[in-house]
Amino acid sequence: PFIIAAHPFIHLAMASQSTRFLVSMGIVGVTAFAVPLYLANTFYSPTNKDDRQRMEENFSHFLSKEQIIDTYDKNASKYQSKLNIEETLAGVASRRHDLLSGHAEGKVLEIAAGGGRNSSFWDWDKVNHLTMGDISPEMLKVARQRFKYLFAQDYHRWRKVQAKKANITEDEAKEKGLYTIDDFLEDKYRFVVLDAQELKFPDNSFDTVVDTFGLCSMDDPAQALREMFRVTKPGGKILLLEHGRSHEHQWINGMLDKRAEIRAKKEGCMWNRDMPVLLRKTLGRSVDIEHVSLAHLGTIYSLVLRKKENEIVGHEKYDHIDEDL
């Protein structure tokens, strides 16, 4: 094909100016027709609701707990550098910052925390304590190392104060194994291996519960949302930054559907779930929607939900969520 494509250019150099113009226009015309046709055939594949349901059922084995743990444990060391490139190009970091620094407060739980990508975005004047949880032990190790690096200076100041209180030098404290960086982290940060779909916390435990791009990697995201709701205090907030189908531009959903299987196999991520429907059917009127913003043609959702007083999960009257979104 490349030889055939190049053939006109070989003769083009020897042709007259008018001939060169006509041939050039012909090549441009063919290209203008062929490229969109190729892209449409490669990426665009419209699906209906039943097709999407079958798709999710067929791909569910890629999102089993065992598979997710295996995928993320194996890729924990290189996953962060890969995301650095993707999120820089996509401008995701600013959305993480706006959501977390602007709305997270009090005692905070982050589920699906991964390698600690949100560690730079918390406002520590508003966050009293942070529990970071993930189903992958290896990802949490990466998160812990990230925190050690970010808060090294704070740790050294803290160790100096603790040693002074104990009337010993820092060297003596080090020799005795006192006031380690792990001790420092546990004072304000907690790292817990957990299953977001079965949280081991009492009801109404946290002021803020956070998930960023985690629901797409769970085999039962509805159950994870119910658990997030359960452990949030009445009047507390649930912060979500998630992938999902676009309700603004239907054409892009075909692209998401076309690549969904590859994405699920490779990344353990189902990026074409219908977030408004999922939220409406799971939380319903049990929450107030305080903030909604969409990005990337409506495929990234940023949400601030506040848990109502004395509400139960799954109230039947939930149609307003879809209207607000």
XYZ file of C-alpha atoms in Angstrom:
325
model
C 0.000 0.000 0.000
C 2.824 2.388 0.784
C 4.388 1.821 -2.668
C 1.060 2.424 -4.360
C 0.482 5.530 -2.279
C 3.926 6.861 -3.075
C 3.607 6.184 -6.811
C 1.765 9.440 -7.655
C 4.452 11.462 -5.910
C 7.145 9.882 -8.106
C 5.496 11.200 -11.241
C 4.296 14.368 -9.587
C 7.781 15.804 -9.581
C 7.966 15.471 -13.380
C 4.439 16.691 -14.141
C 3.268 20.165 -15.114
C 2.043 22.625 -12.484
C -1.626 22.102 -13.398
C -1.242 18.338 -13.336
C 0.494 18.491 -9.968
C -2.395 20.578 -8.616
C -5.052 18.162 -9.853
C -3.220 15.108 -8.539
C -2.630 16.804 -5.191
C -6.313 17.676 -4.877
C -7.217 14.095 -5.716
C -4.945 12.735 -3.005
C -6.320 15.223 -0.484
C -9.883 14.276 -1.409
C -9.257 10.547 -1.054
C -7.510 11.118 2.272
C -10.334 13.340 3.546
C -12.800 10.545 2.796
C -10.708 7.555 3.869
C -9.375 8.790 7.221
C -12.784 9.532 8.833
C -14.088 6.244 7.421
C -11.165 4.369 8.998
C -11.540 6.124 12.338
C -15.274 5.512 12.411
C -14.803 1.832 11.644
C -12.016 1.510 14.223
C -13.529 3.384 17.143
C -17.204 4.053 16.651
C -19.677 1.266 17.360
C -23.076 2.439 18.614
C -24.725 0.216 21.237
C -28.125 0.147 22.881
C -28.987 -0.456 26.538
C -29.296 -4.241 26.150
C -25.936 -4.408 24.352
C -24.282 -2.471 27.175
C -25.800 -4.762 29.789
C -24.457 -7.829 27.975
C -21.107 -6.102 27.580
C -20.835 -5.459 31.318
C -21.799 -9.047 32.106
C -19.270 -10.393 29.618
C -16.479 -8.176 30.946
C -17.280 -8.684 34.624
C -14.674 -11.427 34.999
C -11.981 -8.866 34.155
C -13.156 -6.876 37.181
C -13.365 -9.671 39.741
C -11.670 -8.867 43.033
C -8.994 -11.486 42.432
C -8.242 -10.157 38.951
C -8.141 -6.535 40.091
C -5.740 -7.341 42.941
C -3.502 -9.296 40.561
C -3.560 -6.549 37.899
C -2.717 -3.707 40.247
C -0.225 -5.637 42.378
C 1.753 -6.521 39.248
C 1.697 -2.978 37.857
C 1.976 -0.976 41.089
C 5.574 0.170 40.550
C 5.028 1.509 37.012
C 1.368 2.515 37.202
C 2.062 5.974 38.647
C 4.505 7.038 35.928
C 2.031 5.906 33.278
C -0.759 7.913 34.874
C 1.503 10.953 35.198
C 1.663 11.202 31.417
C -2.037 10.501 30.840
C -3.310 12.872 33.502
C -0.945 15.682 32.556
C -2.168 15.563 28.969
C -5.796 15.309 30.075
C -5.667 17.993 32.770
C -6.999 15.626 35.432
C -4.708 16.854 38.214
C -6.495 20.206 38.390
C -9.832 18.424 38.768
C -8.461 16.307 41.599
C -7.185 19.457 43.282
C -10.430 21.402 42.909
C -12.550 18.560 44.265
C -10.385 17.559 47.231
C -8.875 20.821 48.421
C -12.203 22.535 48.035
C -14.510 19.989 49.673
C -12.705 17.337 51.775
C -12.741 18.055 55.506
C -12.706 16.479 58.949
C -12.116 12.756 59.258
C -11.655 11.489 55.690
C -11.786 8.054 54.081
C -10.434 7.546 50.572
C -11.330 4.240 48.944
C -9.483 2.863 45.900
C -6.637 5.182 46.904
C -4.123 3.317 44.731
C -0.624 4.758 44.802
C -1.657 7.968 46.534
C -2.213 10.189 43.516
C -4.325 12.553 45.625
C -1.672 13.026 48.294
C -0.728 16.525 47.089
C -4.294 17.822 46.954
C -5.581 17.619 50.539
C -5.991 20.826 52.509
C -4.455 19.810 55.837
C -5.958 22.840 57.540
C -9.365 21.229 56.946
C -8.520 17.501 57.010
C -7.939 16.194 60.546
C -7.182 12.580 59.697
C -6.974 10.600 56.457
C -7.565 6.873 56.049
C -6.356 5.620 52.679
C -7.676 2.241 51.585
C -7.132 0.040 48.568
C -7.725 -3.598 47.672
C -4.135 -3.888 46.352
C -1.442 -4.187 49.058
C 1.292 -3.302 46.568
C -0.443 -0.087 45.527
C -0.702 0.944 49.167
C 3.036 0.390 49.574
C 3.571 2.857 46.735
C 1.202 5.308 48.442
C 3.065 5.012 51.732
C 6.400 5.721 50.042
C 4.848 8.712 48.307
C 3.728 10.134 51.647
C 7.163 9.548 53.178
C 8.706 11.601 50.393
C 6.115 14.395 50.429
C 6.148 14.862 54.186
C 9.840 14.274 54.935
C 10.382 17.819 56.208
C 7.270 17.691 58.391
C 8.474 14.389 59.815
C 11.888 15.780 60.774
C 10.263 18.707 62.581
C 7.878 16.342 64.359
C 10.715 14.000 65.417
C 12.683 16.928 66.815
C 9.696 18.040 68.902
C 9.022 14.515 70.193
C 12.653 13.968 71.174
C 12.733 17.282 72.996
C 9.582 16.358 74.913
C 11.244 13.088 75.983
C 14.418 14.966 76.958
C 16.616 12.923 74.607
C 18.574 13.772 71.481
C 17.397 12.844 68.003
C 20.334 10.439 67.661
C 19.316 8.687 70.868
C 15.761 8.445 69.625
C 17.001 6.931 66.374
C 19.164 4.372 68.202
C 16.171 3.307 70.298
C 13.874 3.112 67.269
C 11.648 5.887 68.569
C 9.636 8.413 66.591
C 10.006 6.728 63.205
C 8.422 8.076 60.063
C 5.850 5.285 60.306
C 4.914 6.584 63.753
C 4.591 10.055 62.250
C 2.365 8.878 59.408
C 0.093 6.854 61.675
C -0.505 9.960 63.765
C -2.425 11.594 60.930
C -2.580 9.110 58.060
C -3.687 5.501 58.029
C -3.112 2.962 55.241
C -5.555 0.052 55.159
C -6.004 -2.860 52.765
C -9.757 -2.931 52.245
C -12.547 -4.016 49.938
C -14.627 -0.962 49.039
C -17.654 -3.204 48.608
C -17.395 -4.480 52.194
C -15.965 -1.743 54.406
C -14.983 -2.776 57.930
C -15.991 0.500 59.546
C -19.015 1.290 61.716
C -21.921 3.304 60.342
C -21.474 7.081 60.279
C -17.691 7.000 60.806
C -16.362 9.704 58.447
C -17.048 13.336 57.657
C -15.937 12.893 54.036
C -15.650 9.776 51.860
C -13.744 10.050 48.591
C -13.344 7.982 45.447
C -11.455 9.107 42.347
C -11.637 6.830 39.301
C -12.340 3.754 41.393
C -15.927 2.776 40.569
C -14.886 1.850 37.036
C -12.624 -0.886 38.454
C -15.160 -2.593 40.721
C -17.309 -5.570 39.833
C -20.195 -4.163 41.921
C -19.933 -0.353 41.976
C -23.475 -0.008 43.346
C -22.490 -1.925 46.471
C -19.393 0.253 46.867
C -21.576 3.371 46.733
C -23.901 1.916 49.370
C -20.928 1.240 51.620
C -19.582 4.754 51.083
C -22.987 6.121 52.037
C -23.217 3.878 55.116
C -19.911 4.985 56.647
C -20.512 8.684 55.923
C -21.868 10.698 58.835
C -25.294 12.336 58.417
C -24.553 15.722 56.887
C -21.182 14.436 55.636
C -19.959 14.493 52.061
C -19.233 11.916 49.349
C -16.780 13.189 46.721
C -16.589 11.414 43.368
C -14.403 11.900 40.297
C -15.324 9.163 37.813
C -15.295 7.928 34.222
C -18.663 7.378 32.565
C -20.866 7.532 29.497
C -21.524 10.952 28.081
C -25.033 12.391 28.325
C -23.935 15.366 26.226
C -22.370 13.750 23.141
C -23.777 10.345 22.252
C -21.294 9.791 19.426
C -18.383 9.450 21.846
C -20.096 6.577 23.673
C -19.595 4.425 20.593
C -15.860 5.046 20.890
C -15.923 4.096 24.573
C -17.909 0.928 23.831
C -15.598 -0.063 20.982
C -12.527 0.094 23.244
C -14.226 -1.142 26.411
C -13.032 -4.751 26.221
C -9.412 -3.777 25.565
C -9.558 -1.263 28.402
C -11.095 -3.771 30.815
C -8.523 -6.450 29.995
C -5.491 -4.183 30.104
C -6.373 -1.652 32.792
C -9.087 -3.378 34.826
C -11.309 -0.382 34.091
C -14.816 -0.244 32.621
C -14.950 3.344 31.483
C -18.374 3.283 29.792
C -20.672 2.805 32.782
C -23.678 5.109 33.028
C -22.849 7.144 36.131
C -26.125 9.118 36.412
C -28.160 5.913 36.255
C -25.846 4.167 38.724
C -26.084 7.033 41.221
C -29.820 7.459 40.794
C -30.609 3.806 41.387
C -28.149 3.416 44.261
C -28.361 6.568 46.362
C -31.510 8.226 45.079
C -32.843 11.038 47.244
C -30.693 9.952 50.170
C -28.184 12.623 49.149
C -28.253 16.258 48.109
C -26.227 17.145 45.026
C -24.151 20.184 45.929
C -21.885 20.296 42.898
C -21.684 18.675 39.465
C -19.185 19.398 36.715
C -18.431 17.512 33.518
C -15.284 17.337 31.409
C -13.926 15.570 28.340
C -17.146 15.789 26.362
C -19.160 14.685 29.388
C -17.186 11.486 30.106
C -15.632 12.635 33.403
C -17.943 13.434 36.314
C -16.965 15.506 39.340
C -19.584 15.311 42.097
C -20.090 16.580 45.629
C -22.933 14.730 47.382
C -24.115 15.439 50.915
C -25.761 12.711 52.972
C -29.157 13.727 54.267
C -30.192 13.274 57.880
C -32.107 10.054 58.649
C -32.180 8.806 55.050
C -31.871 5.238 53.788
C -30.113 4.064 50.624
C -32.198 3.344 47.548
C -35.197 5.644 48.014
C -37.626 5.211 45.139
C -37.898 8.922 44.341
C -34.592 9.558 42.625
C -35.407 10.992 39.204
C -33.992 14.421 40.055
C -30.405 13.167 39.960
C -30.519 12.512 36.231
C -32.073 15.951 35.681
C -29.319 17.661 37.673
C -26.602 15.762 35.853
